Amino acid sequence: MLKRIYLSLTFIGLLLVGCGQRPAHQEGLMAIDRQRFHHPDSVIMMLAEIEPQLANADDSACFCVLYTEEITRAGLSLANDSAISRAIRYFSERDATDRELYVRALLARAQNSYLRSRWTEAMRDGMTARRACRSGDHILLLQANAVMGEVNLSADCFRQAINCFRQAMEQVKQAPEDKNRIVRICNNMAEAYDRIGMRDSFTYYQQLTRPLYDSVSPPVKTELRVSEGDNYLRQGDLKRAVACLEAVNGIDISKKSSFLLGNIYRRQHREREAEYMWFDAAGASSPVVRIAAIDSLLKYRPDDSLLKDLQIRTYKAAPSLSEADELVSMQQAEQQSWQQQRAYRRAVVALSVICLLLAGLLMLALYHRRQVRFFRRHIHDMNRRYLRDIEDYNRTKNEISRLQQRITAYQDDSHQLQQWDMQDMLLGDDTVIALHRMASRGQMAQAEDWKVLQAQVRAHDPRFWMALRRLPELSDRELHACLLIRLRFLPTELAALLAVSPQAVTNLRVRLLHKLFGVSGGAKDFDERIRKL
């Protein structure tokens, strides 16, 4: 019976786990995703081959993310972003395991919007993606900051661009495998510093890209060559500038190389070739390059109506200054929100610490109160036992007094009773009690203490004192030992008060037994004889 119940519960658990687990992405898509850092040029072809094999909406959304990433990584853009928008909605409704694909989908759409000069949408998706990242998602944070930096750079928001690129460079230390992204960030930072006139920083970041030139993809190499040619042009080195720009002119998707070559050809008085290059640059995806090329053409053809119409359409389609202001406002609002959240978290942490401290103090106070009650109760019990012991002591003392009286009456020896009273008085004397305390602390008795003790013995036990003086002559140490033994001091107390070892006290008692009484025996025999004197 128990076996059947166990098997039933096991089956139900497996069924629940199987029903609750979402289907994994197609293995082919995951294999392609793993190849994007090592073989980026072949990813689009691999995606085209696997597209007919997509089995469900999950794989279709994943395919859309990978495809859009590779298209935008090549510098191209999609005219319609409805597919990637559906993927974003799909992954946003899934559980936390699809959070990475959700962020990547946002970044892919942001990059596509950026390439289409839709800066506000690109910035909004980039900010959303950065907020959705966790602190350990270094690659995603790197990509989000890089996209936002590129948008700011295109909108001439150079300070914001440098700030985003700096944050991206912080993530580079944790995600060094994306060489293409790293080189693009350094190249863009160099351009941003160049645009604000900081040539030292421009040179520094441009030099960072040179060791990585051979390890990046052809589109990134093209960007580096265009930037290098632009730098040579600014320095007046037309020969090197032409060599760099002509090497990539046919493969530069941005058409910036065509615009720069047109400027060089104009300086060299090659007007026809310059116009040809500017016409090519007039079809650039970047509105900045497109407007600059059309303006250059109109200087040579001011009456060309087609160029004027193209200029008007380009200016209308180009992002306005208000859009750049909107980008700055969006980022400032996010920065303020982040600072408020950080201040809120700090306040929560501070309040938590204060609450913990108060809780600790409360617990300490309760513990202290409990300990005080315990010790008070313990002291009360000790006092009660002490009073009971005092009562027992007084009762026992009275009983001993009655026994002494009876014995004295029986033996008709009034002197013996007087002797016992004298010894009792001597044992309770302050001098004897003080010597006991000194012995308990391990202190040696001083000469003054011995004088006072001898005086007390002569006063309260004269018979013993006279008997002791009739014995052979004693040294001070021997005399003191006899007095202490008479007063019931322990051997350890004798050792402390005489400042000798316990063994020396034992030897002294044995010698005194032979010296005073002429007999041999142990230390206890000597004690008994002294106490009977």
C-alpha positions as a printed NumPy array, in Angstrom:
array([[  0.   ,   0.   ,   0.   ],
       [  2.766,   2.454,   0.959],
       [  4.637,   1.564,  -2.222],
       [  1.623,   2.481,  -4.359],
       [  1.215,   5.808,  -2.568],
       [  4.913,   6.582,  -3.07 ],
       [  4.738,   5.779,  -6.795],
       [  1.606,   7.916,  -7.198],
       [  3.198,  10.931,  -5.502],
       [  6.336,  10.531,  -7.609],
       [  4.292,  10.413, -10.819],
       [  2.287,  13.518,  -9.847],
       [  5.501,  15.422,  -9.   ],
       [  7.095,  14.553, -12.323],
       [  3.914,  15.551, -14.136],
       [  3.828,  18.94 , -12.409],
       [  7.488,  19.569, -13.173],
       [  6.983,  18.593, -16.801],
       [  3.938,  20.806, -17.188],
       [  5.558,  23.786, -15.482],
       [  8.773,  23.706, -17.517],
       [  8.697,  25.843, -20.643],
       [ 10.131,  24.376, -23.853],
       [ 13.789,  25.142, -24.381],
       [ 14.919,  27.141, -27.351],
       [ 15.936,  25.129, -30.38 ],
       [ 19.452,  23.776, -29.988],
       [ 20.413,  25.091, -33.426],
       [ 19.586,  28.659, -32.398],
       [ 21.621,  28.318, -29.227],
       [ 24.569,  26.966, -31.223],
       [ 24.375,  29.952, -33.576],
       [ 24.179,  32.309, -30.61 ],
       [ 27.382,  30.829, -29.199],
       [ 29.158,  31.47 , -32.509],
       [ 28.422,  35.207, -32.687],
       [ 31.671,  36.175, -30.925],
       [ 33.909,  33.681, -32.736],
       [ 32.489,  33.646, -36.298],
       [ 30.308,  36.764, -36.635],
       [ 30.466,  36.825, -40.454],
       [ 28.793,  33.419, -40.835],
       [ 25.948,  33.946, -38.348],
       [ 23.503,  35.507, -40.851],
       [ 23.992,  32.611, -43.279],
       [ 23.455,  30.102, -40.49 ],
       [ 20.275,  31.902, -39.443],
       [ 18.977,  31.833, -43.01 ],
       [ 19.517,  28.074, -43.13 ],
       [ 17.704,  27.402, -39.874],
       [ 14.739,  29.732, -40.426],
       [ 12.538,  27.032, -42.128],
       [ 13.064,  24.765, -39.097],
       [ 11.469,  27.11 , -36.535],
       [  8.822,  25.13 , -34.668],
       [  7.078,  27.518, -32.275],
       [  6.658,  31.141, -31.213],
       [  9.493,  30.84 , -28.714],
       [ 11.991,  29.909, -31.426],
       [ 10.609,  32.557, -33.795],
       [ 11.12 ,  35.293, -31.19 ],
       [ 14.636,  34.052, -30.448],
       [ 15.409,  33.953, -34.193],
       [ 14.156,  37.518, -34.608],
       [ 16.474,  38.737, -31.842],
       [ 19.537,  37.016, -33.304],
       [ 18.735,  38.162, -36.856],
       [ 18.213,  41.8  , -35.869],
       [ 21.425,  41.766, -33.798],
       [ 23.487,  40.534, -36.73 ],
       [ 21.907,  42.938, -39.227],
       [ 22.589,  45.945, -37.009],
       [ 26.056,  44.681, -36.121],
       [ 26.88 ,  44.812, -39.847],
       [ 25.83 ,  48.47 , -39.946],
       [ 22.525,  47.798, -41.737],
       [ 19.028,  48.542, -40.519],
       [ 15.564,  47.06 , -40.924],
       [ 12.923,  49.312, -42.419],
       [ 10.23 ,  47.601, -40.351],
       [ 10.828,  46.795, -36.698],
       [  7.46 ,  45.134, -36.036],
       [  9.052,  41.683, -35.783],
       [ 11.552,  42.684, -33.111],
       [  8.774,  44.579, -31.302],
       [  6.72 ,  41.369, -31.174],
       [  9.741,  39.543, -29.798],
       [ 10.093,  42.189, -27.083],
       [  6.44 ,  41.814, -26.08 ],
       [  6.788,  38.03 , -26.126],
       [  9.837,  37.893, -23.884],
       [  8.51 ,  40.567, -21.535],
       [  5.551,  38.28 , -20.774],
       [  7.752,  35.244, -20.105],
       [  9.358,  34.277, -16.818],
       [ 12.717,  35.488, -15.542],
       [ 14.662,  32.88 , -17.532],
       [ 14.025,  34.911, -20.72 ],
       [ 15.185,  38.185, -19.171],
       [ 18.471,  38.099, -21.111],
       [ 16.682,  37.674, -24.448],
       [ 14.281,  40.457, -23.47 ],
       [ 17.204,  42.827, -22.864],
       [ 18.928,  41.758, -26.068],
       [ 15.726,  42.348, -28.028],
       [ 15.488,  45.875, -26.599],
       [ 19.109,  46.549, -27.502],
       [ 18.614,  45.202, -31.035],
       [ 15.645,  47.502, -31.594],
       [ 17.577,  50.406, -30.068],
       [ 20.474,  49.804, -32.467],
       [ 18.081,  49.552, -35.417],
       [ 16.345,  52.797, -34.411],
       [ 19.729,  54.483, -34.05 ],
       [ 20.762,  53.435, -37.556],
       [ 17.477,  54.868, -38.84 ],
       [ 18.166,  58.168, -37.017],
       [ 15.255,  57.651, -34.629],
       [ 17.272,  58.78 , -31.658],
       [ 14.512,  59.203, -29.096],
       [ 13.215,  55.661, -29.619],
       [ 16.756,  54.284, -29.554],
       [ 17.543,  56.113, -26.307],
       [ 14.282,  54.977, -24.711],
       [ 14.969,  51.306, -25.556],
       [ 18.575,  51.621, -24.386],
       [ 17.537,  53.079, -21.031],
       [ 14.858,  50.388, -20.597],
       [ 17.397,  47.679, -21.381],
       [ 19.919,  49.108, -18.912],
       [ 17.308,  49.211, -16.154],
       [ 16.354,  45.586, -16.889],
       [ 19.976,  44.417, -16.555],
       [ 21.318,  43.003, -13.329],
       [ 24.602,  44.071, -11.819],
       [ 26.316,  40.91 , -13.076],
       [ 25.141,  41.223, -16.718],
       [ 28.368,  42.87 , -17.836],
       [ 27.983,  42.155, -21.558],
       [ 24.415,  43.476, -21.672],
       [ 25.328,  46.563, -19.644],
       [ 28.257,  47.125, -21.986],
       [ 25.981,  46.978, -25.027],
       [ 23.307,  49.2  , -23.467],
       [ 25.781,  51.934, -22.525],
       [ 27.457,  51.66 , -25.933],
       [ 24.17 ,  52.134, -27.808],
       [ 23.208,  55.101, -25.64 ],
       [ 26.663,  56.603, -26.171],
       [ 26.367,  56.269, -29.954],
       [ 22.959,  57.955, -29.897],
       [ 24.323,  60.836, -27.814],
       [ 27.332,  61.162, -30.096],
       [ 25.138,  61.388, -33.199],
       [ 22.928,  64.002, -31.497],
       [ 26.01 ,  66.091, -30.544],
       [ 25.398,  65.407, -26.831],
       [ 29.108,  64.837, -26.312],
       [ 29.247,  65.017, -22.505],
       [ 26.44 ,  62.475, -22.189],
       [ 28.121,  60.326, -24.829],
       [ 31.427,  60.306, -22.94 ],
       [ 29.616,  59.442, -19.716],
       [ 27.877,  56.454, -21.354],
       [ 31.095,  55.273, -22.987],
       [ 32.939,  55.499, -19.666],
       [ 30.317,  53.299, -18.05 ],
       [ 30.696,  50.89 , -20.96 ],
       [ 34.479,  50.821, -20.458],
       [ 33.923,  49.848, -16.814],
       [ 32.025,  46.805, -18.056],
       [ 34.782,  45.984, -20.566],
       [ 36.955,  44.777, -17.685],
       [ 34.348,  42.096, -16.913],
       [ 33.425,  41.221, -20.532],
       [ 36.632,  41.35 , -22.627],
       [ 35.532,  38.825, -25.287],
       [ 33.462,  41.243, -27.416],
       [ 36.402,  42.803, -29.283],
       [ 34.212,  44.501, -31.895],
       [ 32.191,  46.304, -29.239],
       [ 35.313,  47.323, -27.32 ],
       [ 36.996,  48.794, -30.403],
       [ 33.847,  50.67 , -31.391],
       [ 33.556,  52.153, -27.909],
       [ 37.177,  53.335, -27.939],
       [ 36.761,  54.745, -31.443],
       [ 33.572,  56.571, -30.465],
       [ 35.168,  57.967, -27.307],
       [ 38.056,  59.242, -29.403],
       [ 35.594,  60.959, -31.746],
       [ 33.654,  62.473, -28.817],
       [ 36.817,  63.905, -27.257],
       [ 37.885,  65.186, -30.66 ],
       [ 34.551,  66.974, -31.125],
       [ 34.96 ,  68.817, -27.8  ],
       [ 38.608,  69.661, -28.499],
       [ 40.34 ,  67.327, -26.04 ],
       [ 43.055,  66.047, -28.369],
       [ 45.076,  64.238, -25.689],
       [ 42.133,  62.028, -24.749],
       [ 41.363,  61.589, -28.447],
       [ 44.901,  60.327, -29.109],
       [ 44.822,  58.029, -26.073],
       [ 41.629,  56.205, -27.063],
       [ 42.643,  56.022, -30.709],
       [ 45.875,  54.313, -29.689],
       [ 43.887,  51.775, -27.667],
       [ 42.213,  50.525, -30.856],
       [ 45.409,  49.787, -32.785],
       [ 46.461,  46.544, -30.998],
       [ 42.965,  45.119, -31.59 ],
       [ 42.746,  46.037, -35.267],
       [ 43.5  ,  42.525, -36.586],
       [ 41.039,  40.805, -34.219],
       [ 37.859,  42.684, -35.186],
       [ 35.361,  42.176, -37.981],
       [ 35.645,  43.951, -41.392],
       [ 32.882,  46.514, -40.647],
       [ 34.709,  47.593, -37.489],
       [ 38.003,  47.754, -39.369],
       [ 36.29 ,  50.023, -41.872],
       [ 35.149,  52.356, -39.083],
       [ 38.69 ,  52.489, -37.701],
       [ 40.159,  53.321, -41.107],
       [ 37.612,  56.089, -41.657],
       [ 38.408,  57.582, -38.231],
       [ 42.115,  57.333, -38.924],
       [ 41.667,  59.055, -42.285],
       [ 39.593,  61.8  , -40.678],
       [ 42.372,  62.331, -38.127],
       [ 45.02 ,  62.601, -40.822],
       [ 42.806,  65.07 , -42.666],
       [ 42.532,  67.249, -39.574],
       [ 46.31 ,  67.159, -39.204],
       [ 46.763,  68.206, -42.842],
       [ 48.37 ,  64.932, -43.929],
       [ 46.354,  64.525, -47.14 ],
       [ 48.459,  61.68 , -48.492],
       [ 47.812,  59.363, -45.548],
       [ 44.213,  60.495, -45.313],
       [ 43.581,  59.592, -48.957],
       [ 45.294,  56.209, -48.525],
       [ 43.077,  55.308, -45.536],
       [ 39.832,  56.567, -47.017],
       [ 40.274,  55.181, -50.532],
       [ 41.066,  51.75 , -49.052],
       [ 37.569,  51.525, -47.505],
       [ 35.541,  53.791, -49.758],
       [ 33.776,  50.979, -51.564],
       [ 32.842,  49.085, -48.386],
       [ 32.059,  51.971, -46.019],
       [ 28.333,  51.723, -45.386],
       [ 28.239,  55.016, -43.495],
       [ 29.485,  56.936, -46.59 ],
       [ 31.563,  59.131, -44.315],
       [ 34.675,  58.16 , -46.264],
       [ 33.056,  59.459, -49.463],
       [ 32.288,  62.801, -47.843],
       [ 35.833,  63.145, -46.49 ],
       [ 37.346,  62.166, -49.85 ],
       [ 35.167,  64.822, -51.5  ],
       [ 36.625,  67.406, -49.127],
       [ 40.163,  66.237, -49.933],
       [ 39.556,  66.295, -53.693],
       [ 38.203,  69.83 , -53.403],
       [ 41.47 ,  70.93 , -51.747],
       [ 43.338,  69.25 , -54.578],
       [ 41.132,  71.076, -57.143],
       [ 39.633,  67.843, -58.403],
       [ 36.109,  69.235, -58.477],
       [ 34.493,  66.538, -60.608],
       [ 35.758,  63.737, -58.389],
       [ 34.76 ,  65.772, -55.292],
       [ 31.209,  66.166, -56.602],
       [ 31.034,  62.47 , -57.349],
       [ 32.039,  61.63 , -53.774],
       [ 29.583,  64.132, -52.306],
       [ 26.778,  62.695, -54.433],
       [ 27.667,  59.276, -53.024],
       [ 27.707,  60.673, -49.48 ],
       [ 24.298,  62.308, -50.038],
       [ 22.794,  58.832, -49.73 ],
       [ 24.357,  58.173, -46.298],
       [ 22.234,  56.815, -43.471],
       [ 23.606,  59.403, -41.047],
       [ 21.715,  62.7  , -41.366],
       [ 24.849,  64.612, -40.36 ],
       [ 26.89 ,  63.18 , -43.243],
       [ 23.961,  63.484, -45.664],
       [ 23.297,  67.155, -44.86 ],
       [ 27.004,  68.054, -45.004],
       [ 27.352,  66.378, -48.422],
       [ 24.288,  68.151, -49.855],
       [ 25.472,  71.521, -48.507],
       [ 28.862,  70.98 , -50.168],
       [ 27.186,  70.168, -53.488],
       [ 24.986,  73.271, -53.316],
       [ 28.083,  75.451, -53.018],
       [ 29.089,  74.276, -56.454],
       [ 25.557,  73.991, -57.839],
       [ 23.52 ,  76.722, -56.116],
       [ 20.85 ,  76.717, -58.821],
       [ 20.204,  72.993, -58.877],
       [ 16.521,  72.623, -57.928],
       [ 16.805,  68.892, -57.347],
       [ 19.54 ,  69.424, -54.79 ],
       [ 17.499,  72.135, -53.075],
       [ 14.495,  69.807, -52.845],
       [ 16.73 ,  67.051, -51.498],
       [ 18.18 ,  69.478, -48.943],
       [ 14.697,  70.485, -47.75 ],
       [ 13.584,  66.856, -47.418],
       [ 16.801,  65.929, -45.628],
       [ 16.478,  68.763, -43.111],
       [ 12.872,  67.81 , -42.441],
       [ 13.758,  64.14 , -41.944],
       [ 16.81 ,  64.888, -39.838],
       [ 16.468,  64.944, -36.05 ],
       [ 15.981,  68.436, -34.768],
       [ 17.729,  70.275, -31.993],
       [ 14.66 ,  69.766, -29.827],
       [ 15.149,  66.01 , -30.139],
       [ 18.694,  66.357, -28.84 ],
       [ 17.34 ,  68.421, -25.945],
       [ 14.783,  65.694, -25.338],
       [ 17.576,  63.097, -25.183],
       [ 19.416,  65.156, -22.591],
       [ 16.211,  65.62 , -20.585],
       [ 15.47 ,  61.898, -20.687],
       [ 18.915,  61.032, -19.377],
       [ 18.84 ,  63.719, -16.725],
       [ 15.447,  62.458, -15.568],
       [ 16.785,  58.92 , -15.395],
       [ 19.876,  60.126, -13.528],
       [ 17.699,  61.958, -11.018],
       [ 15.479,  58.907, -10.649],
       [ 18.537,  56.728, -10.093],
       [ 19.908,  59.143,  -7.512],
       [ 16.547,  59.2  ,  -5.748],
       [ 16.43 ,  55.414,  -5.743],
       [ 19.985,  55.273,  -4.418],
       [ 19.108,  57.798,  -1.716],
       [ 16.003,  55.76 ,  -0.915],
       [ 18.038,  52.561,  -0.698],
       [ 20.582,  54.276,   1.513],
       [ 17.79 ,  55.556,   3.734],
       [ 16.303,  52.061,   3.911],
       [ 19.707,  50.609,   4.765],
       [ 20.29 ,  53.309,   7.392],
       [ 16.874,  52.725,   8.924],
       [ 17.47 ,  48.979,   8.866],
       [ 20.781,  49.448,  10.645],
       [ 19.147,  51.76 ,  13.182],
       [ 16.354,  49.235,  13.736],
       [ 18.898,  46.465,  14.172],
       [ 20.853,  48.58 ,  16.643],
       [ 17.692,  49.416,  18.559],
       [ 16.697,  45.762,  18.532],
       [ 20.185,  44.869,  19.753],
       [ 20.015,  47.481,  22.489],
       [ 16.564,  46.248,  23.483],
       [ 17.792,  42.671,  23.632],
       [ 20.832,  43.815,  25.611],
       [ 18.601,  45.725,  28.013],
       [ 16.318,  42.718,  28.44 ],
       [ 19.327,  40.471,  28.935],
       [ 20.817,  42.91 ,  31.468],
       [ 17.501,  43.129,  33.297],
       [ 17.256,  39.35 ,  33.364],
       [ 20.82 ,  39.036,  34.646],
       [ 20.177,  41.668,  37.329],
       [ 17.105,  39.772,  38.466],
       [ 19.088,  36.542,  38.48 ],
       [ 21.929,  37.991,  40.554],
       [ 19.523,  39.696,  42.91 ],
       [ 17.72 ,  36.427,  43.431],
       [ 21.042,  34.664,  43.859],
       [ 22.237,  37.263,  46.398],
       [ 18.913,  37.006,  48.213],
       [ 19.307,  33.228,  48.432],
       [ 22.879,  33.624,  49.641],
       [ 21.778,  36.1  ,  52.312],
       [ 19.027,  33.765,  53.391],
       [ 21.458,  30.854,  53.638],
       [ 23.912,  33.089,  55.443],
       [ 21.315,  34.079,  58.025],
       [ 20.321,  30.439,  58.418],
       [ 23.978,  29.484,  58.896],
       [ 24.381,  32.275,  61.483],
       [ 21.379,  30.946,  63.347],
       [ 22.791,  27.424,  63.202],
       [ 26.141,  28.737,  64.331],
       [ 24.649,  30.582,  67.321],
       [ 22.537,  27.562,  68.187],
       [ 25.545,  25.279,  67.946],
       [ 27.641,  27.728,  69.956],
       [ 25.028,  27.81 ,  72.67 ],
       [ 24.867,  24.035,  72.639],
       [ 28.637,  23.839,  72.984],
       [ 28.49 ,  26.294,  75.855],
       [ 25.939,  24.126,  77.611],
       [ 28.065,  21.055,  77.036],
       [ 31.114,  22.87 ,  78.385],
       [ 29.168,  23.825,  81.464],
       [ 27.986,  20.281,  81.994],
       [ 31.477,  18.874,  81.536],
       [ 32.922,  21.455,  83.886],
       [ 30.29 ,  20.72 ,  86.442],
       [ 30.895,  16.993,  86.05 ],
       [ 34.673,  17.301,  86.498],
       [ 34.321,  20.069,  89.085],
       [ 36.995,  21.977,  87.2  ],
       [ 36.194,  25.65 ,  87.059],
       [ 39.585,  26.454,  85.556],
       [ 38.934,  24.358,  82.449],
       [ 35.759,  26.293,  81.579],
       [ 37.661,  29.52 ,  81.966],
       [ 40.372,  28.177,  79.661],
       [ 37.824,  27.278,  76.922],
       [ 36.237,  30.699,  77.14 ],
       [ 39.655,  32.29 ,  76.759],
       [ 40.429,  30.207,  73.631],
       [ 37.001,  31.04 ,  72.121],
       [ 37.622,  34.721,  72.703],
       [ 41.096,  34.429,  71.159],
       [ 39.854,  32.545,  68.068],
       [ 37.332,  35.29 ,  67.382],
       [ 39.775,  38.115,  67.979],
       [ 40.235,  40.682,  65.212],
       [ 43.982,  39.998,  65.071],
       [ 43.438,  36.282,  64.395],
       [ 40.763,  37.015,  61.766],
       [ 43.107,  39.512,  60.071],
       [ 45.843,  36.851,  59.922],
       [ 43.395,  34.413,  58.339],
       [ 42.593,  36.989,  55.661],
       [ 46.275,  37.649,  55.011],
       [ 46.894,  33.906,  54.652],
       [ 43.995,  33.553,  52.2  ],
       [ 45.583,  36.269,  50.048],
       [ 49.002,  34.641,  50.264],
       [ 50.553,  37.549,  52.223],
       [ 53.346,  37.249,  54.776],
       [ 52.715,  38.521,  58.315],
       [ 54.79 ,  41.512,  59.382],
       [ 56.692,  42.028,  62.627],
       [ 53.956,  44.272,  63.978],
       [ 51.373,  41.524,  63.369],
       [ 53.442,  39.011,  65.349],
       [ 53.818,  41.449,  68.262],
       [ 50.065,  42.013,  68.425],
       [ 49.402,  38.237,  68.244],
       [ 51.833,  37.503,  71.07 ],
       [ 50.176,  40.165,  73.192],
       [ 46.734,  38.647,  72.572],
       [ 47.931,  35.142,  73.462],
       [ 49.522,  36.415,  76.69 ],
       [ 46.271,  38.171,  77.567],
       [ 43.733,  35.446,  76.653],
       [ 45.748,  32.2  ,  77.021],
       [ 48.33 ,  32.849,  79.759],
       [ 48.61 ,  29.179,  80.729],
       [ 49.715,  28.207,  77.229],
       [ 52.079,  31.139,  77.044],
       [ 53.755,  30.214,  80.335],
       [ 53.989,  26.556,  79.3  ],
       [ 55.486,  27.575,  75.985],
       [ 58.135,  29.762,  77.653],
       [ 59.156,  26.886,  79.933],
       [ 60.136,  24.836,  76.892],
       [ 63.624,  25.058,  75.336],
       [ 64.45 ,  28.389,  73.682],
       [ 62.625,  28.911,  70.402],
       [ 63.485,  31.033,  67.377],
       [ 61.008,  33.646,  66.168],
       [ 59.797,  31.39 ,  63.299],
       [ 59.364,  28.418,  65.693],
       [ 57.491,  30.596,  68.19 ],
       [ 55.206,  31.968,  65.491],
       [ 54.502,  28.461,  64.193],
       [ 53.515,  27.287,  67.697],
       [ 51.161,  30.225,  68.137],
       [ 49.452,  29.65 ,  64.789],
       [ 49.036,  25.912,  65.433],
       [ 47.543,  26.661,  68.83 ],
       [ 45.016,  28.965,  67.134],
       [ 43.919,  26.244,  64.643],
       [ 45.603,  27.724,  61.57 ],
       [ 45.984,  25.32 ,  58.63 ],
       [ 49.439,  24.285,  57.373],
       [ 48.874,  26.188,  54.131],
       [ 48.099,  29.321,  56.14 ],
       [ 51.309,  28.819,  58.135],
       [ 53.248,  28.598,  54.867],
       [ 51.75 ,  31.88 ,  53.614],
       [ 52.212,  33.818,  56.872],
       [ 55.764,  32.513,  57.471],
       [ 56.675,  32.941,  53.758],
       [ 57.889,  29.326,  53.414],
       [ 56.733,  26.333,  51.43 ],
       [ 54.172,  23.847,  52.812],
       [ 56.892,  21.175,  52.971],
       [ 59.077,  23.492,  55.042],
       [ 56.156,  23.928,  57.476],
       [ 55.803,  20.145,  57.795],
       [ 59.549,  19.708,  58.429],
       [ 59.468,  22.517,  61.021],
       [ 56.643,  20.824,  62.933],
       [ 58.507,  17.51 ,  62.979],
       [ 61.697,  19.163,  64.302],
       [ 59.74 ,  21.054,  66.964],
       [ 58.149,  17.785,  68.151],
       [ 61.6  ,  16.334,  68.855],
       [ 63.021,  19.604,  70.178],
       [ 60.204,  20.506,  72.585],
       [ 58.889,  17.11 ,  73.64 ],
       [ 61.84 ,  14.842,  72.962],
       [ 59.84 ,  12.327,  70.955],
       [ 59.699,  11.338,  67.293],
       [ 56.55 ,  11.429,  65.206],
       [ 54.644,  13.24 ,  62.548],
       [ 53.568,  16.854,  62.163],
       [ 50.028,  16.081,  63.38 ],
       [ 51.448,  14.643,  66.606],
       [ 53.126,  17.961,  67.256],
       [ 49.854,  19.817,  66.57 ],
       [ 47.984,  17.688,  69.116],
       [ 50.615,  18.225,  71.826],
       [ 50.678,  22.016,  71.278],
       [ 46.875,  22.232,  71.476],
       [ 46.84 ,  20.244,  74.763],
       [ 49.299,  22.483,  76.577]])
